[in-house]
C-alpha cells in the first residue's frame, strides 16, 4: 500500500524540482547573501512556498520548518515537515547541475518519511520508516565495502564556519591518508542519498542543519546504513556533525579519521 504522506511529499518535491530545472542556468533570478557564503535566490523561496502549499493543502494542520522560513503552518502539530527547497543553492546559482529538493516528515520528533529529488538527473530517492529505501522505485542499499582504503568518501569543508577550519583540516588529512579518494559535491542531501545507493561508500560533514540531513539520513538508514556524530553517538541531530555509511566503514572512520578521544572542540 503506498504511504499517503510519502505520495504527497513526492508530489511536492516534483513540483519544486520543475522550478529548479526550468530556472537552472537562466540567470534570471535575484540572488542574496543571507550570511557569508550562504546564498538564497527567489527560486529557493518560490520552491519552498510551492512545497508548503502542496503539503498544507493535504494536511492543513501540520507544521512546516523550511530553510527559507516562508510558511509555518500549525506550530503545535505533532507532525512537522522539514524542507530544504533547494539543497545546493550555490550549485544552482553557478549553473552546476547538482541540486535537490529535500523533504522530511517528523511525527513526535521521529523522522517517518524522507524524499530527496534531483530534478536534473530525474532521480527520486524515497524512504518511509521501516519500509526500505528506493531510487526511482528500485530498492537501494549502502555499499558493502568493508575496508576504508578502497573507499570513495564524500565530505565538505566548513566554508560558513571558517573558525572551524583548523579543527577540520587535520581530520581531512587523515581522511585522505586512509581512503581511496574523496568527493565534495555541494549538496548534502544528495551526498546522503549517493551513500544510500552505494555510489559513495561513506560520507561525513560537520555543521549541517535539519533541512540538509533529515530526509537523507532516513534514506541512508532504510538502505541499511548507520548515522552517528563524529564521537559515534546519535547527537548529530543536535550538532549536524554526521558520519554515514555501512557499519564497518562508519566504525573505521570513527577509529582512523575522527579519533573521538582527540577530537577538536567544534567537531565534538
Ligand atoms: C548546503 C549544501 C552543501 C553543504 C552545506 C549546506 P544549501 O545547503 O548542502 O553541500 O556543504 O553545509 O548548507 O545552503 O545549498 O541549502
Ligand atoms: Ca541545504
Ligand atoms: Ca537550501
Coordinates of C-alpha atoms and ligand atoms in Angstrom, one line a residue:
X1 CA 0.0 0.0 0.0
X2 CA 1.5 3.4 -0.9
X3 CA 2.2 5.6 2.1
X4 CA -0.1 8.7 1.5
X5 CA 2.3 11.1 3.2
X6 CA 5.1 9.9 1.1
X7 CA 3.0 10.3 -2.0
X8 CA 2.2 13.9 -1.1
X9 CA 5.9 14.6 -0.4
X10 CA 6.8 13.2 -3.7
X11 CA 4.2 15.4 -5.5
X12 CA 5.6 18.5 -3.7
X13 CA 9.2 17.6 -4.4
X14 CA 8.5 17.1 -8.1
X15 CA 6.6 20.5 -8.4
X16 CA 9.6 22.3 -6.8
X17 CA 12.0 20.3 -8.9
X18 CA 10.3 21.6 -12.0
X19 CA 11.0 25.1 -10.9
X20 CA 14.7 24.2 -10.3
X21 CA 15.2 22.6 -13.7
X22 CA 13.3 25.4 -15.6
X23 CA 15.4 28.1 -14.0
X24 CA 18.8 26.4 -13.8
X25 CA 21.4 28.3 -15.9
X26 CA 18.9 31.1 -16.8
X27 CA 20.4 33.7 -14.6
X28 CA 17.1 35.5 -14.4
X29 CA 16.6 35.2 -10.6
X30 CA 17.7 37.5 -7.8
X31 CA 20.5 36.3 -5.5
X32 CA 21.1 37.5 -2.0
X33 CA 23.8 36.6 0.5
X34 CA 22.0 35.7 3.8
X35 CA 25.3 35.3 5.5
X36 CA 28.9 34.9 4.4
X37 CA 28.9 32.2 1.7
X38 CA 25.3 31.4 2.3
X39 CA 23.1 32.3 -0.8
X40 CA 19.4 32.4 -1.3
X41 CA 17.5 33.1 -4.6
X42 CA 13.9 34.0 -5.5
X43 CA 13.6 30.4 -6.7
X44 CA 14.5 29.0 -3.3
X45 CA 11.7 31.0 -1.8
X46 CA 9.2 30.0 -4.6
X47 CA 10.2 26.4 -4.3
X48 CA 9.5 26.5 -0.5
X49 CA 6.1 28.1 -0.9
X50 CA 5.2 25.6 -3.6
X51 CA 6.2 22.6 -1.4
X52 CA 4.5 24.0 1.7
X53 CA 1.3 24.8 -0.2
X54 CA 1.0 21.2 -1.6
X55 CA 1.7 19.8 1.9
X56 CA -0.7 22.1 3.7
X57 CA -3.4 21.5 1.1
X58 CA -3.3 17.8 2.0
X59 CA -2.5 18.3 5.7
X60 CA -3.6 21.8 6.7
X61 CA -3.0 21.2 10.4
X62 CA 0.7 20.2 10.1
X63 CA 3.7 22.4 11.0
X64 CA 6.4 23.4 8.5
X65 CA 10.1 24.1 9.1
X66 CA 11.6 25.4 5.9
X67 CA 15.1 26.7 5.5
X68 CA 13.8 30.0 4.0
X69 CA 11.1 30.5 6.6
X70 CA 8.3 31.2 4.1
X71 CA 5.4 29.3 5.7
X72 CA 5.0 27.9 9.2
X73 CA 1.7 26.0 9.4
X74 CA 0.4 25.0 12.8
X75 CA 3.4 25.1 15.2
X76 CA 1.6 22.9 17.8
X77 CA 1.1 20.0 15.4
X78 CA 2.7 16.6 16.2
X79 CA 3.6 16.4 12.5
X80 CA 6.4 18.6 11.3
X81 CA 7.6 18.8 7.6
X82 CA 11.2 19.8 7.2
X83 CA 12.0 21.3 3.9
X84 CA 15.2 22.3 2.0
X85 CA 13.6 23.9 -1.1
X86 CA 16.9 23.9 -3.0
X87 CA 19.7 22.0 -1.4
X88 CA 22.8 23.0 -3.3
X89 CA 21.9 26.7 -3.9
X90 CA 25.4 27.7 -4.8
X91 CA 25.5 25.0 -7.5
X92 CA 22.1 26.3 -8.7
X93 CA 23.4 29.9 -8.8
X94 CA 26.5 28.8 -10.7
X95 CA 24.6 26.7 -13.2
X96 CA 26.2 23.4 -11.9
X97 CA 23.5 20.8 -12.4
X98 CA 23.6 19.2 -8.9
X99 CA 20.9 20.3 -6.5
X100 CA 17.8 18.8 -4.9
X101 CA 14.6 19.3 -3.1
X102 CA 14.7 17.6 0.3
X103 CA 11.5 17.0 2.3
X104 CA 11.2 15.0 5.6
X105 CA 8.3 14.4 7.9
X106 CA 8.7 14.0 11.6
X107 CA 6.0 12.6 13.8
X108 CA 6.6 13.4 17.5
X109 CA 10.3 14.1 16.6
X110 CA 10.8 10.8 14.7
X111 CA 11.5 11.0 11.0
X112 CA 8.9 8.8 9.3
X113 CA 9.2 9.9 5.6
X114 CA 12.1 11.2 3.5
X115 CA 12.1 12.4 -0.1
X116 CA 15.1 13.8 -2.0
X117 CA 14.6 14.7 -5.6
X118 CA 17.3 15.6 -8.1
X119 CA 15.3 17.2 -11.0
X120 CA 18.2 17.4 -13.4
X121 CA 19.1 13.7 -13.2
X122 CA 15.4 12.9 -12.6
X123 CA 16.4 10.8 -9.6
X124 CA 13.9 10.4 -6.8
X125 CA 15.1 9.0 -3.5
X126 CA 12.4 7.9 -1.1
X127 CA 12.0 6.2 2.3
X128 CA 9.3 5.6 4.8
X129 CA 10.3 4.3 8.2
X130 CA 10.6 0.5 8.3
X131 CA 9.8 0.2 4.6
X132 CA 13.2 0.4 2.9
X133 CA 14.8 3.0 0.7
X134 CA 14.3 3.4 -3.1
X135 CA 15.6 5.3 -6.1
X136 CA 13.0 5.8 -8.8
X137 CA 11.1 2.9 -7.3
X138 CA 14.0 0.4 -7.1
X139 CA 15.3 -0.7 -3.8
X140 CA 18.7 0.7 -2.8
X141 CA 21.4 -0.5 -0.4
X142 CA 24.5 1.1 1.0
X143 CA 28.0 -0.1 -0.2
X144 CA 29.1 -3.5 1.1
X145 CA 32.8 -2.5 1.2
X146 CA 34.5 -3.4 4.5
X147 CA 37.8 -1.6 4.2
X148 CA 38.4 2.1 4.1
X149 CA 41.4 2.0 1.9
X150 CA 39.4 1.3 -1.2
X151 CA 36.5 3.6 -0.2
X152 CA 35.4 6.7 -2.0
X153 CA 34.3 9.0 0.8
X154 CA 32.3 12.2 0.3
X155 CA 32.9 15.2 2.6
X156 CA 32.6 19.0 2.6
X157 CA 34.5 22.0 4.0
X158 CA 33.4 24.3 6.8
X159 CA 33.2 27.4 4.5
X160 CA 30.4 29.0 6.5
X161 CA 32.4 28.5 9.8
X162 CA 35.9 29.4 8.8
X163 CA 36.9 29.4 12.5
X164 CA 36.4 25.6 12.4
X165 CA 38.9 25.1 9.6
X166 CA 41.9 24.5 11.9
X167 CA 39.9 21.8 13.7
X168 CA 38.7 20.2 10.4
X169 CA 42.0 20.2 8.4
X170 CA 43.8 17.5 10.5
X171 CA 40.7 15.3 10.1
X172 CA 40.7 15.9 6.4
X173 CA 44.4 14.9 6.1
X174 CA 43.6 11.7 7.9
X175 CA 40.7 11.1 5.6
X176 CA 42.8 11.4 2.5
X177 CA 45.5 9.2 4.1
X178 CA 43.1 6.4 4.9
X179 CA 40.7 6.1 2.0
X180 CA 41.0 5.7 -1.8
X181 CA 39.7 9.2 -2.7
X182 CA 37.3 11.9 -1.6
X183 CA 34.5 13.9 -3.2
X184 CA 32.8 17.3 -2.4
X185 CA 29.6 18.0 -4.4
X186 CA 27.8 21.0 -2.7
X187 CA 24.6 19.2 -2.0
X188 CA 24.4 17.4 1.4
X189 CA 21.0 15.6 0.8
X190 CA 22.3 14.0 -2.4
X191 CA 25.6 13.1 -0.7
X192 CA 23.5 11.2 1.8
X193 CA 21.4 9.6 -1.0
X194 CA 24.5 8.7 -3.0
X195 CA 25.8 7.0 0.1
X196 CA 22.4 5.2 0.5
X197 CA 22.7 3.7 -3.0
X198 CA 26.4 2.9 -2.8
X199 CA 27.8 5.5 -5.2
X200 CA 29.7 6.9 -2.2
X201 CA 31.0 4.3 0.3
X202 CA 30.6 6.8 3.1
X203 CA 30.1 10.5 3.9
X204 CA 31.0 12.9 6.7
X205 CA 30.3 16.6 7.1
X206 CA 30.0 19.0 10.0
X207 CA 27.5 21.7 10.9
X208 CA 24.6 20.5 8.8
X209 CA 21.1 21.8 9.5
X210 CA 17.9 19.6 10.0
X211 CA 16.7 20.5 6.4
X212 CA 20.0 19.3 5.0
X213 CA 20.1 15.9 6.6
X214 CA 16.6 14.8 7.9
X215 CA 15.3 13.2 4.7
X216 CA 18.7 11.8 3.6
X217 CA 19.5 10.3 7.0
X218 CA 16.3 8.3 7.0
X219 CA 17.1 7.2 3.4
X220 CA 20.6 6.0 4.4
X221 CA 19.2 4.1 7.4
X222 CA 16.5 2.5 5.4
X223 CA 19.2 1.4 2.9
X224 CA 21.0 -0.5 5.7
X225 CA 23.4 2.3 6.7
X226 CA 24.1 3.9 10.1
X227 CA 24.4 7.5 11.1
X228 CA 26.4 8.9 14.0
X229 CA 28.2 12.1 15.0
X230 CA 32.0 12.3 15.0
X231 CA 32.0 10.8 18.5
X232 CA 30.0 7.8 17.5
X233 CA 26.8 9.0 19.2
X234 CA 23.3 9.9 17.8
X235 CA 24.0 13.6 18.7
X236 CA 24.3 14.6 15.0
X237 CA 20.6 15.6 15.2
X238 CA 21.8 18.5 17.5
X239 CA 25.2 19.3 16.1
X240 CA 24.8 18.5 12.5
X241 CA 28.1 16.7 12.5
X242 CA 27.3 13.5 10.7
X243 CA 29.1 10.3 9.6
X244 CA 27.1 7.8 7.5
X245 CA 27.8 4.5 5.7
X246 CA 27.7 0.8 6.4
X247 CA 28.5 -0.1 10.0
X248 CA 32.1 -1.3 9.1
X249 CA 33.1 1.9 7.3
X250 CA 31.5 4.2 9.9
X251 CA 33.4 2.3 12.6
X252 CA 36.6 2.6 10.6
X253 CA 36.1 6.3 10.0
X254 CA 35.5 6.8 13.7
X255 CA 38.6 4.9 14.6
X256 CA 41.0 6.1 12.0
X257 CA 39.8 9.6 10.9
X258 CA 37.6 11.1 13.7
X259 CA 39.6 9.8 16.6
X260 CA 36.9 10.7 19.3
X261 CA 39.5 10.8 22.1
X262 CA 41.4 13.6 20.5
X263 CA 38.7 15.3 18.5
X264 CA 38.9 19.1 18.3
X265 CA 36.2 21.2 20.1
X266 CA 34.0 22.2 17.2
X267 CA 33.9 18.6 15.9
X268 CA 32.5 17.1 19.1
Ligands
LIG1 C1 24.4 23.4 1.7 C2 24.8 22.2 0.8 C3 26.2 21.9 1.0 C4 26.7 21.7 2.4 C5 26.2 22.8 3.2 C6 24.7 23.1 3.1 P1 22.3 24.9 0.8 O1 23.0 23.6 1.6 O2 24.0 21.0 1.2 O3 26.6 20.7 0.3 O4 28.1 21.5 2.4 O5 26.6 22.5 4.6 O6 24.4 24.1 3.9 O7 22.7 26.1 1.5 O8 22.7 24.8 -0.6 O9 20.8 24.6 1.0
LIG2 CA1 20.9 22.7 2.4
LIG3 CA1 18.8 25.4 0.7

